[in-house]
Tab-separated table of C-alpha atoms in Angstrom:
chain	number	residue	atom	x	y	z
A	1052	MET	CA	97.940	75.823	49.545
A	1053	ASN	CA	98.598	78.450	52.182
A	1054	TYR	CA	99.197	82.164	52.117
A	1055	SER	CA	100.367	84.944	54.406
A	1056	TYR	CA	99.956	88.691	54.609
A	1057	GLU	CA	102.510	91.417	55.277
A	1058	LYS	CA	101.689	95.097	55.596
A	1059	ILE	CA	104.401	97.005	53.740
A	1060	SER	CA	102.995	100.494	54.326
A	1061	SER	CA	99.720	102.231	55.028
A	1062	ASN	CA	98.706	101.750	51.392
A	1063	LYS	CA	100.578	98.663	50.218
A	1064	ALA	CA	100.306	94.960	51.084
A	1065	LYS	CA	102.355	91.851	50.291
A	1066	LEU	CA	100.697	88.449	49.927
A	1067	SER	CA	102.870	85.340	49.808
A	1068	PHE	CA	101.562	82.019	48.443
A	1069	VAL	CA	102.847	78.441	48.739
A	1070	PHE	CA	101.337	75.538	46.768
A	1071	SER	CA	102.349	71.938	47.415
A	1072	ALA	CA	104.203	70.003	44.719
A	1073	GLU	CA	101.019	67.947	44.190
A	1074	GLU	CA	98.873	71.055	43.677
A	1075	PHE	CA	101.405	72.461	41.245
A	1076	GLU	CA	101.596	69.161	39.313
A	1077	GLU	CA	97.808	69.095	38.975
A	1078	ALA	CA	97.862	72.651	37.616
A	1079	MET	CA	100.646	71.703	35.164
A	1080	GLY	CA	98.442	68.882	33.895
A	1081	LYS	CA	95.550	71.281	33.312
A	1082	ALA	CA	97.898	73.745	31.629
A	1083	PHE	CA	99.068	71.005	29.223
A	1084	LEU	CA	95.480	70.136	28.286
A	1085	LYS	CA	94.897	73.816	27.596
A	1086	ILE	CA	97.814	74.355	25.209
A	1087	ARG	CA	98.435	70.940	23.585
A	1088	ARG	CA	96.150	71.599	20.612
A	1089	SER	CA	98.317	74.521	19.574
A	1090	ILE	CA	101.590	72.544	19.588
A	1091	ASN	CA	103.052	70.683	16.584
A	1092	ILE	CA	105.640	67.925	17.134
A	1093	PRO	CA	106.995	65.881	14.192
A	1094	GLY	CA	105.643	62.329	14.166
A	1095	PHE	CA	102.446	63.237	16.032
A	1096	ARG	CA	99.161	64.623	14.853
A	1097	LYS	CA	98.536	68.166	16.033
A	1098	GLY	CA	97.461	68.131	19.666
A	1099	LYS	CA	98.222	64.407	20.131
A	1100	ALA	CA	101.823	64.561	21.388
A	1101	PRO	CA	102.228	63.388	24.988
A	1102	ARG	CA	103.206	65.865	27.658
A	1103	ARG	CA	106.698	64.361	28.162
A	1104	MET	CA	107.448	64.959	24.465
A	1105	VAL	CA	106.227	68.548	24.665
A	1106	GLU	CA	108.340	69.222	27.753
A	1107	ALA	CA	111.348	67.515	26.174
A	1108	MET	CA	111.138	69.729	23.102
A	1109	TYR	CA	110.071	73.038	24.651
A	1110	GLY	CA	110.991	72.613	28.314
A	1111	GLU	CA	108.510	72.274	31.162
A	1112	ASN	CA	108.557	76.056	31.614
A	1113	VAL	CA	106.266	76.271	28.583
A	1114	LEU	CA	103.484	75.302	31.017
A	1115	TYR	CA	104.458	77.565	33.906
A	1116	ASP	CA	102.467	80.693	33.033
A	1117	ASP	CA	99.240	78.787	32.429
A	1118	ALA	CA	99.714	76.721	35.589
A	1119	ILE	CA	100.180	79.860	37.680
A	1120	ASN	CA	97.165	81.497	36.022
A	1121	ILE	CA	95.091	78.441	36.971
A	1122	LEU	CA	96.127	78.605	40.647
A	1123	PHE	CA	96.476	82.327	41.277
A	1124	PRO	CA	92.980	83.943	40.862
A	1125	ASP	CA	91.131	81.843	43.454
A	1126	ALA	CA	94.048	81.984	45.905
A	1127	TYR	CA	94.376	85.757	45.502
A	1128	ASP	CA	90.638	86.344	45.990
A	1129	ALA	CA	90.636	84.143	49.113
A	1130	ALA	CA	93.587	86.033	50.644
A	1131	VAL	CA	92.097	89.444	49.842
A	1132	LYS	CA	88.830	88.394	51.469
A	1133	GLU	CA	90.433	86.850	54.564
A	1134	TYR	CA	92.645	89.857	55.303
A	1135	ASP	CA	89.877	92.329	54.408
A	1136	LEU	CA	91.981	94.121	51.809
A	1137	PHE	CA	90.743	96.537	49.185
A	1138	PRO	CA	93.152	96.440	46.209
A	1139	VAL	CA	93.163	99.604	44.094
A	1140	ASP	CA	95.577	98.424	41.390
A	1141	GLN	CA	96.795	95.290	39.635
A	1142	PRO	CA	99.174	93.209	41.785
A	1143	ASP	CA	102.912	93.187	41.057
A	1144	PHE	CA	103.927	89.507	40.738
A	1145	SER	CA	107.230	88.041	41.985
A	1146	LEU	CA	108.150	84.357	41.467
A	1147	ASP	CA	110.205	82.769	44.264
A	1148	GLN	CA	110.313	79.029	43.404
A	1149	ILE	CA	108.941	76.830	40.638
A	1150	GLY	CA	109.667	73.411	39.093
A	1151	SER	CA	108.433	69.812	38.939
A	1152	GLY	CA	108.523	68.066	42.301
A	1153	LYS	CA	108.882	71.393	44.139
A	1154	GLU	CA	106.522	73.635	46.015
A	1155	LEU	CA	105.359	76.615	43.972
A	1156	LYS	CA	106.183	79.828	45.827
A	1157	PHE	CA	105.389	83.356	44.722
A	1158	SER	CA	104.312	86.676	46.172
A	1159	VAL	CA	102.508	89.799	45.027
A	1160	GLU	CA	102.654	93.379	46.172
A	1161	VAL	CA	99.563	95.470	45.616
A	1162	TYR	CA	98.371	98.972	46.458
A	1163	VAL	CA	95.345	98.841	48.737
A	1164	ARG	CA	92.851	101.309	50.106
A	1165	PRO	CA	95.040	103.230	52.572
A	1166	ASP	CA	94.721	103.491	56.330
A	1167	VAL	CA	93.330	106.784	57.576
A	1168	THR	CA	94.468	108.296	60.851
A	1169	LEU	CA	91.619	110.541	61.894
A	1170	GLY	CA	92.162	113.812	63.686
A	1171	ASP	CA	89.462	115.998	65.203
A	1172	TYR	CA	86.170	115.798	63.329
A	1173	LYS	CA	83.593	116.606	66.011
A	1174	GLY	CA	82.794	120.056	67.313
A	1175	LEU	CA	84.735	121.781	64.544
A	1176	THR	CA	84.565	125.494	63.845
A	1177	VAL	CA	84.491	126.682	60.211
A	1178	GLU	CA	83.744	129.847	58.281
A	1179	ILE	CA	81.657	130.052	55.128
A	1180	ASP	CA	80.423	132.742	52.766
A	1181	LYS	CA	76.774	132.683	53.791
A	1182	GLN	CA	74.326	133.583	51.059
A	1183	GLN	CA	71.472	136.012	51.656
A	1184	VAL	CA	68.340	136.491	49.588
A	1185	THR	CA	68.778	139.795	47.761
A	1186	ASP	CA	66.524	141.940	45.610
A	1187	ALA	CA	68.763	141.098	42.645
A	1188	MET	CA	68.141	137.375	43.192
A	1189	ILE	CA	64.392	137.949	43.424
A	1190	ASP	CA	64.414	140.055	40.255
A	1191	ALA	CA	66.448	137.421	38.408
A	1192	GLU	CA	64.024	134.664	39.441
A	1193	ILE	CA	61.053	136.721	38.278
A	1194	ALA	CA	62.915	137.576	35.049
A	1195	ARG	CA	63.132	133.857	34.257
A	1196	ASP	CA	59.351	133.621	34.479
A	1197	VAL	CA	59.055	136.799	32.412
A	1198	ASP	CA	61.104	135.147	29.652
A	1199	LYS	CA	58.670	132.210	29.600
A	1200	VAL	CA	55.711	134.412	28.610
A	1201	SER	CA	57.578	137.060	26.601
A	1202	ARG	CA	57.155	137.119	22.820
A	1203	THR	CA	59.111	138.415	19.879
A	1204	VAL	CA	57.526	140.693	17.313
A	1205	ASP	CA	58.784	141.995	13.980
A	1206	VAL	CA	59.976	145.603	13.791
A	1207	GLU	CA	59.656	147.541	10.515
A	1208	ASP	CA	59.190	151.166	11.552
A	1209	ARG	CA	62.538	151.903	13.207
A	1210	PRO	CA	66.268	151.017	12.961
A	1211	VAL	CA	68.174	148.477	15.062
A	1212	GLN	CA	68.366	149.182	18.794
A	1213	ASP	CA	70.325	147.612	21.614
A	1214	GLY	CA	68.570	144.403	22.712
A	1215	ASP	CA	66.988	143.713	19.317
A	1216	ILE	CA	67.220	140.311	17.642
A	1217	VAL	CA	68.609	140.802	14.157
A	1218	ASN	CA	68.668	138.405	11.210
A	1219	LEU	CA	71.678	139.273	9.057
A	1220	ASP	CA	74.039	138.211	6.293
A	1221	TYR	CA	77.721	138.995	6.619
A	1222	ALA	CA	80.947	138.441	4.708
A	1223	GLY	CA	84.289	139.207	6.362
A	1224	THR	CA	87.666	139.948	4.798
A	1225	VAL	CA	91.171	140.665	6.067
A	1226	ASP	CA	93.284	142.728	3.664
A	1227	GLY	CA	90.553	142.150	1.095
A	1228	VAL	CA	90.749	138.342	1.358
A	1229	ALA	CA	87.880	136.200	2.707
A	1230	PHE	CA	88.722	133.852	5.585
A	1231	ASP	CA	87.267	130.618	6.946
A	1232	GLY	CA	84.217	131.128	9.128
A	1233	GLY	CA	83.859	134.767	8.106
A	1234	THR	CA	80.761	134.386	5.909
A	1235	ALA	CA	77.186	133.471	6.880
A	1236	GLN	CA	73.624	134.039	5.723
A	1237	GLY	CA	70.486	134.222	7.841
A	1238	GLN	CA	72.497	134.486	11.051
A	1239	THR	CA	70.601	135.488	14.215
A	1240	LEU	CA	72.264	137.924	16.612
A	1241	THR	CA	71.016	139.643	19.766
A	1242	ILE	CA	72.492	143.135	19.816
A	1243	GLY	CA	74.374	143.721	23.057
A	1244	SER	CA	74.963	140.011	23.740
A	1245	GLY	CA	78.698	140.321	23.089
A	1246	ASN	CA	78.672	137.152	20.996
A	1247	PHE	CA	80.453	138.790	18.058
A	1248	ILE	CA	83.823	140.546	17.803
A	1249	PRO	CA	84.038	143.755	19.903
A	1250	GLY	CA	82.651	146.683	17.936
A	1251	PHE	CA	80.570	144.571	15.556
A	1252	GLU	CA	77.243	144.761	17.392
A	1253	GLU	CA	77.698	148.411	18.414
A	1254	GLN	CA	78.091	149.452	14.743
A	1255	MET	CA	74.845	147.691	13.813
A	1256	VAL	CA	72.815	149.950	16.104
A	1257	GLY	CA	70.977	152.441	13.869
A	1258	MET	CA	70.922	150.237	10.741
A	1259	ALA	CA	67.568	150.055	8.978
A	1260	LEU	CA	65.747	147.003	7.626
A	1261	ASN	CA	67.420	145.756	4.380
A	1262	GLU	CA	70.290	148.225	4.836
A	1263	GLU	CA	73.820	147.108	3.892
A	1264	LYS	CA	76.947	148.455	5.555
A	1265	ASP	CA	80.688	147.780	6.017
A	1266	LEU	CA	81.724	147.275	9.653
A	1267	HIS	CA	85.365	147.837	10.567
A	1268	VAL	CA	86.567	145.749	13.520
A	1269	THR	CA	89.767	144.331	15.004
A	1270	PHE	CA	90.115	140.739	16.155
A	1271	PRO	CA	91.249	140.336	19.800
A	1272	THR	CA	94.983	139.725	20.219
A	1273	GLU	CA	94.216	136.385	21.934
A	1274	TYR	CA	91.646	135.205	19.384
A	1275	HIS	CA	91.336	131.391	19.146
A	1276	ALA	CA	92.253	131.447	15.421
A	1277	ALA	CA	95.898	132.524	15.593
A	1278	GLU	CA	96.006	133.636	11.946
A	1279	LEU	CA	93.304	136.264	12.689
A	1280	ALA	CA	94.477	137.426	16.137
A	1281	GLY	CA	94.988	141.190	16.248
A	1282	LYS	CA	94.084	141.622	12.560
A	1283	ASP	CA	91.869	144.416	11.211
A	1284	ALA	CA	88.833	143.103	9.347
A	1285	VAL	CA	85.898	144.432	7.318
A	1286	PHE	CA	82.481	142.771	7.465
A	1287	HIS	CA	79.924	143.601	4.809
A	1288	VAL	CA	76.587	143.275	6.611
A	1289	LYS	CA	72.958	143.232	5.453
A	1290	VAL	CA	70.008	143.445	7.872
A	1291	ASN	CA	67.336	140.943	6.783
A	1292	GLY	CA	65.001	141.358	9.733
A	1293	ILE	CA	64.582	143.063	13.094
A	1294	GLN	CA	62.670	141.714	16.077
A	1295	LYS	CA	62.131	142.990	19.579
A	1296	VAL	CA	61.083	141.189	22.748
A	1297	GLU	CA	57.779	142.261	24.282
A	1298	LYS	CA	57.693	141.561	27.998
A	1299	PRO	CA	54.536	141.405	30.116
A	1300	GLU	CA	53.656	143.864	32.866
A	1301	LEU	CA	54.423	142.597	36.364
A	1302	ASP	CA	50.815	142.477	37.515
A	1303	ASP	CA	48.174	140.022	38.660
A	1304	ASP	CA	47.615	138.767	35.091
A	1305	PHE	CA	51.299	137.907	34.831
A	1306	ALA	CA	51.164	136.055	38.186
A	1307	GLN	CA	48.191	134.011	36.982
A	1308	ASP	CA	49.993	133.151	33.712
A	1309	VAL	CA	53.156	131.824	35.364
A	1310	SER	CA	51.924	130.435	38.701
A	1311	ASP	CA	48.952	129.184	40.696
A	1312	PHE	CA	48.603	132.530	42.501
A	1313	ASP	CA	45.935	135.139	41.767
A	1314	THR	CA	47.949	138.209	42.755
A	1315	PHE	CA	51.452	139.401	41.975
A	1316	ALA	CA	52.067	140.004	45.683
A	1317	ASP	CA	51.342	136.356	46.547
A	1318	TYR	CA	53.420	135.180	43.597
A	1319	ARG	CA	56.384	137.329	44.664
A	1320	ALA	CA	56.081	136.109	48.267
A	1321	ASP	CA	56.313	132.530	46.992
A	1322	VAL	CA	59.413	133.426	44.956
A	1323	VAL	CA	61.024	134.817	48.128
A	1324	LYS	CA	60.043	131.681	50.057
A	1325	ARG	CA	61.549	129.348	47.450
A	1326	LEU	CA	64.723	131.408	47.225
A	1327	THR	CA	65.041	131.429	51.017
A	1328	GLU	CA	64.771	127.633	51.122
A	1329	ARG	CA	67.326	127.335	48.325
A	1330	VAL	CA	69.762	129.721	50.016
A	1331	GLU	CA	69.413	127.899	53.350
A	1332	LYS	CA	70.129	124.602	51.605
A	1333	ASN	CA	73.139	126.124	49.831
A	1334	ASN	CA	74.459	127.456	53.145
A	1335	GLU	CA	73.966	124.056	54.751
A	1336	ASN	CA	75.844	122.348	51.898
A	1337	ALA	CA	78.630	124.937	52.126
A	1338	ALA	CA	78.927	124.258	55.854
A	1339	LYS	CA	79.078	120.489	55.302
A	1340	ASN	CA	81.724	120.909	52.613
A	1341	ALA	CA	83.785	123.139	54.903
A	1342	LEU	CA	83.511	120.636	57.764
A	1343	VAL	CA	84.586	117.749	55.543
A	1344	ALA	CA	87.538	119.837	54.304
A	1345	LYS	CA	88.502	120.563	57.939
A	1346	ALA	CA	88.205	116.899	58.942
A	1347	VAL	CA	90.354	115.946	55.932
A	1348	GLU	CA	92.910	118.598	56.894
A	1349	ASN	CA	93.077	117.117	60.406
A	1350	ALA	CA	93.467	113.540	59.128
A	1351	GLN	CA	96.534	111.728	57.834
A	1352	VAL	CA	96.301	109.520	54.751
A	1353	ASP	CA	98.829	108.405	52.141
A	1354	ILE	CA	96.887	107.997	48.896
A	1355	PRO	CA	98.363	105.556	46.361
A	1356	GLN	CA	98.763	107.065	42.902
A	1357	PRO	CA	96.508	104.444	41.229
A	1358	MET	CA	93.534	105.772	43.237
A	1359	ILE	CA	94.273	109.309	42.035
A	1360	ASP	CA	94.675	108.094	38.458
A	1361	ARG	CA	91.382	106.227	38.616
A	1362	GLN	CA	89.564	109.288	39.930
A	1363	GLY	CA	91.215	111.354	37.195
A	1364	ASP	CA	89.919	108.935	34.547
A	1365	TYR	CA	86.440	109.144	36.055
A	1366	MET	CA	86.564	112.956	35.973
A	1367	LEU	CA	87.461	112.881	32.271
A	1368	GLN	CA	84.515	110.557	31.597
A	1369	GLU	CA	82.306	112.867	33.634
A	1370	MET	CA	83.523	115.881	31.629
A	1371	GLU	CA	83.002	114.019	28.346
A	1372	MET	CA	79.400	113.149	29.262
A	1373	GLN	CA	78.588	116.703	30.345
A	1374	MET	CA	79.937	118.064	27.063
A	1375	ALA	CA	77.986	115.461	25.076
A	1376	TYR	CA	74.759	116.702	26.705
A	1377	GLN	CA	75.626	120.153	25.329
A	1378	GLY	CA	76.372	118.800	21.866
A	1379	LEU	CA	80.144	119.216	22.288
A	1380	ARG	CA	83.066	116.814	22.000
A	1381	LEU	CA	85.895	116.554	24.516
A	1382	ASP	CA	88.411	115.997	21.707
A	1383	ASP	CA	87.344	119.286	20.086
A	1384	TYR	CA	87.675	121.096	23.416
A	1385	MET	CA	91.190	119.708	23.980
A	1386	LYS	CA	92.212	120.661	20.451
A	1387	TYR	CA	90.923	124.198	21.010
A	1388	MET	CA	92.789	124.419	24.342
A	1389	GLY	CA	95.968	122.878	22.904
A	1390	MET	CA	95.850	119.978	25.383
A	1391	ASN	CA	95.734	116.187	25.336
A	1392	ARG	CA	94.124	113.784	27.805
A	1393	ASP	CA	97.274	113.447	29.907
A	1394	ALA	CA	97.607	117.237	30.234
A	1395	LEU	CA	93.927	117.620	31.115
A	1396	LYS	CA	94.204	114.822	33.652
A	1397	ALA	CA	97.270	116.468	35.204
A	1398	GLN	CA	95.363	119.753	35.416
A	1399	ASN	CA	92.514	117.969	37.212
A	1400	GLU	CA	94.801	116.062	39.615
A	1401	PRO	CA	94.423	118.439	42.623
A	1402	GLU	CA	90.644	118.029	42.430
A	1403	ALA	CA	91.034	114.263	42.020
A	1404	ILE	CA	93.176	114.135	45.184
A	1405	ARG	CA	90.607	116.231	47.075
A	1406	ARG	CA	87.774	113.894	46.042
A	1407	VAL	CA	89.669	110.747	47.019
A	1408	LYS	CA	90.688	112.214	50.400
A	1409	ASN	CA	87.101	113.245	51.113
A	1410	GLU	CA	85.844	109.754	50.318
A	1411	LEU	CA	88.479	108.040	52.461
A	1412	VAL	CA	88.006	110.307	55.490
A	1413	ILE	CA	84.205	110.122	55.360
A	1414	ASP	CA	84.426	106.317	55.140
A	1415	ALA	CA	86.885	106.242	58.064
A	1416	ILE	CA	84.519	108.346	60.208
A	1417	ARG	CA	81.648	106.055	59.244
A	1418	LYS	CA	83.623	103.010	60.455
A	1419	ALA	CA	84.899	104.748	63.592
A	1420	GLU	CA	81.348	105.716	64.583
A	1421	GLY	CA	79.751	102.423	63.440
A	1422	ILE	CA	77.319	104.304	61.223
A	1423	GLU	CA	74.913	102.088	59.282
A	1424	PRO	CA	71.825	103.570	57.609
A	1425	THR	CA	68.413	102.256	58.571
A	1426	GLU	CA	65.697	101.362	56.054
A	1427	GLU	CA	64.139	104.738	56.843
A	1428	ASP	CA	67.421	106.492	55.960
A	1429	ILE	CA	67.654	104.599	52.667
A	1430	GLU	CA	64.029	105.362	51.831
A	1431	LYS	CA	64.765	109.046	52.378
A	1432	GLN	CA	67.570	108.859	49.824
A	1433	ILE	CA	65.323	107.057	47.340
A	1434	ALA	CA	62.641	109.727	47.764
A	1435	GLU	CA	65.177	112.538	47.253
A	1436	GLN	CA	66.551	110.903	44.111
A	1437	ALA	CA	63.035	110.315	42.740
A	1438	GLU	CA	62.208	113.994	43.328
A	1439	ARG	CA	65.453	115.059	41.636
A	1440	TYR	CA	64.524	113.104	38.489
A	1441	SER	CA	60.804	114.024	38.702
A	1442	ARG	CA	59.838	110.370	39.122
A	1443	ASP	CA	57.135	108.688	41.159
A	1444	VAL	CA	58.826	107.270	44.267
A	1445	GLU	CA	57.311	103.794	43.933
A	1446	ASP	CA	58.129	103.525	40.214
A	1447	PHE	CA	61.655	104.806	40.859
A	1448	ARG	CA	62.177	102.253	43.647
A	1449	LYS	CA	61.059	99.381	41.387
A	1450	SER	CA	63.435	100.489	38.627
A	1451	LEU	CA	66.531	100.328	40.850
A	1452	THR	CA	69.102	97.579	40.324
A	1453	GLU	CA	70.886	95.945	43.251
A	1454	SER	CA	74.035	97.985	42.582
A	1455	GLN	CA	71.977	101.186	42.465
A	1456	LYS	CA	70.342	100.295	45.778
A	1457	GLU	CA	73.794	99.717	47.285
A	1458	TYR	CA	74.903	103.100	45.924
A	1459	LEU	CA	71.930	104.808	47.577
A	1460	LYS	CA	72.699	102.967	50.806
A	1461	ASP	CA	76.209	104.461	50.727
A	1462	ASP	CA	74.690	107.885	50.022
A	1463	ALA	CA	72.473	107.472	53.073
A	1464	ALA	CA	75.529	106.591	55.180
A	1465	ILE	CA	77.404	109.653	53.904
A	1466	ALA	CA	74.413	111.831	54.785
A	1467	LEU	CA	74.522	110.457	58.344
A	1468	VAL	CA	78.257	111.207	58.601
A	1469	LEU	CA	77.634	114.780	57.443
A	1470	ASP	CA	74.840	115.126	60.006
A	1471	LEU	CA	77.304	113.958	62.680
A	1472	LEU	CA	79.830	116.607	61.611
A	1473	MET	CA	77.132	119.282	61.747
A	1474	LYS	CA	75.773	118.216	65.136
A	1475	ASP	CA	78.158	120.128	67.425
A	1476	ALA	CA	79.884	122.287	64.811
A	1477	THR	CA	80.159	126.066	64.941
A	1478	ILE	CA	79.439	127.722	61.601
A	1479	ASN	CA	80.588	131.320	61.356
A	1480	GLU	CA	80.093	133.752	58.527
A	1481	LYS	CA	83.228	134.980	56.812
A	1482	LYS	CA	83.736	138.659	57.324
A	1483	PRO	CA	84.569	140.721	54.236
A	1484	GLU	CA	88.225	141.715	54.190
A	1485	GLU	CA	89.098	145.360	54.535
A	1486	PRO	CA	91.038	146.823	51.565
A	1487	GLU	CA	94.115	147.315	53.769
A	1488	ALA	CA	93.981	143.721	54.964
A	1489	LYS	CA	93.711	142.505	51.378
A	1490	ALA	CA	96.747	144.572	50.379
A	1491	GLU	CA	98.746	143.247	53.359
A	1492	ALA	CA	97.777	139.678	52.483
A	1493	ALA	CA	98.860	140.219	48.881
A	1494	ASP	CA	102.216	141.663	50.032
A	1495	ALA	CA	102.740	138.749	52.402
A	1496	GLU	CA	101.972	136.298	49.613
A	1497	LYS	CA	104.532	137.955	47.344
A	1498	ALA	CA	107.126	137.919	50.115
A	1499	GLU	CA	106.653	134.169	50.543
A	1500	GLU	CA	106.790	133.355	46.836
A	1501	LYS	CA	110.577	133.161	46.515
A	1502	PRO	CA	111.219	130.703	49.390
A	1503	ALA	CA	108.365	128.515	48.096
A	1504	GLU	CA	109.867	128.528	44.620
A	1505	LYS	CA	113.274	127.668	46.093
A	1506	LYS	CA	111.819	124.699	47.963
A	1507	THR	CA	110.103	123.539	44.788
A	1508	ARG	CA	113.380	123.666	42.896
A	1509	LYS	CA	115.057	121.623	45.667
A	1510	ARG	CA	112.311	119.029	45.511
A	1511	THR	CA	112.556	118.909	41.721
A	1512	THR	CA	116.333	118.461	41.832
A	1513	ARG	CA	116.000	115.688	44.393
A	1514	ALA	CA	113.293	114.017	42.299
A	1515	LYS	CA	115.568	114.088	39.253
A	1516	LYS	CA	118.383	112.488	41.281
A	1517	GLU	CA	116.002	109.766	42.456
A	1518	GLU	CA	114.849	109.136	38.884
A	1519	LYS	CA	118.458	108.866	37.761
A	1520	THR	CA	119.192	106.448	40.603
A	1521	GLU	CA	116.243	104.274	39.564
A	1522	GLU	CA	117.403	104.258	35.925
A	1523	THR	CA	121.031	103.318	36.710
A	1524	GLY	CA	120.281	101.031	39.650
A	1525	GLU	CA	122.887	102.849	41.744
A	1526	GLU	CA	122.443	103.515	45.413
A	1527	ALA	CA	122.033	107.138	46.447
């Protein structure tokens, strides 16, 4: 057996295979042994007919597919390994010659990991929206700790106020007729949360404990239940209970309850320190992302569609898992949005392309620079992952499988590539646009819309012609 390799394009390869007549005959013999038990020939017990009788009745081509399947996998794997190919799709098979006493000849074309032509990736200049620690961020961080030690207490001596937590019963009607989902008992609602239809919560302010009242509201015109959209409704409401949230004073006692600090001043200083570290890390990540985007912009790569499709499938799985953690189902989400998997995948395709390009360019830089992580680099990744999952480093290391270790090794290599991009880069802060500049940019965008649309129509027309040509087999 021998094989040869031909590069068709930057993302497609052709492998041609030739097996001697003897190799093909041996495979035909194995194919016969594989299928003979399923063949009935009059005058012979099932599975006992000789091969010549089987071929005489059914033709020797009855063995061809199995013979090829016996020879192909090992030959294909050997060729892929020798030519250092990375197939990203199933190969497209083409038979050139087959028959007893002849050499078996066939070829396959397969999409492979594409070549990347790198542009500039060192010493790049990018702009990012740099974060700053603000008083609002500090207050929000402290508010999260406040929520941890706040408590709810029953209210009986006053009516409902904004911010109260109300337990209520309600029954809704449209034109005097009850509708699905419009009735509930013992429902909990925070007044001012905006979780109910506009106007509902506002009309509950001032209601007393055990009071009943009709609330008149209008469903939004783009309500998810089309039969209720824009309709006037009446909800008969009863207040079963009122609670308010009691928050602690921001003093030394509070600091001692939520932290290891004795004074509020020390606690607040630690909050600022942690926020500063977080903001610096966010700015660093933003810079790395911008540099990768710039390096990708400067590179040339022709991504085969199967790679994009595979990334799209992975993104759907990722989305499905994230929803499952929240107790939601992807199928329910798609039904609510009026979409199917193909539509959702098409919507995600630009992001899928971006992810694939990033991966390919980062890998190309890694190879161009000969970047290989050291044991110290890998250990750093293991430690970071252990910290992320709140695990002891040693226990986490012992729990890793070989494939997980390889994954962390790749992560360490990516981190080194990002460090290389950052080394001589210039990171500038984006300046806020002046109102006039924004208006001019908007006008310019509008002015360019029509030519862009025209080009799109031309491309679409040409695509349709090409599709028609493919269907009819005619030459353009």
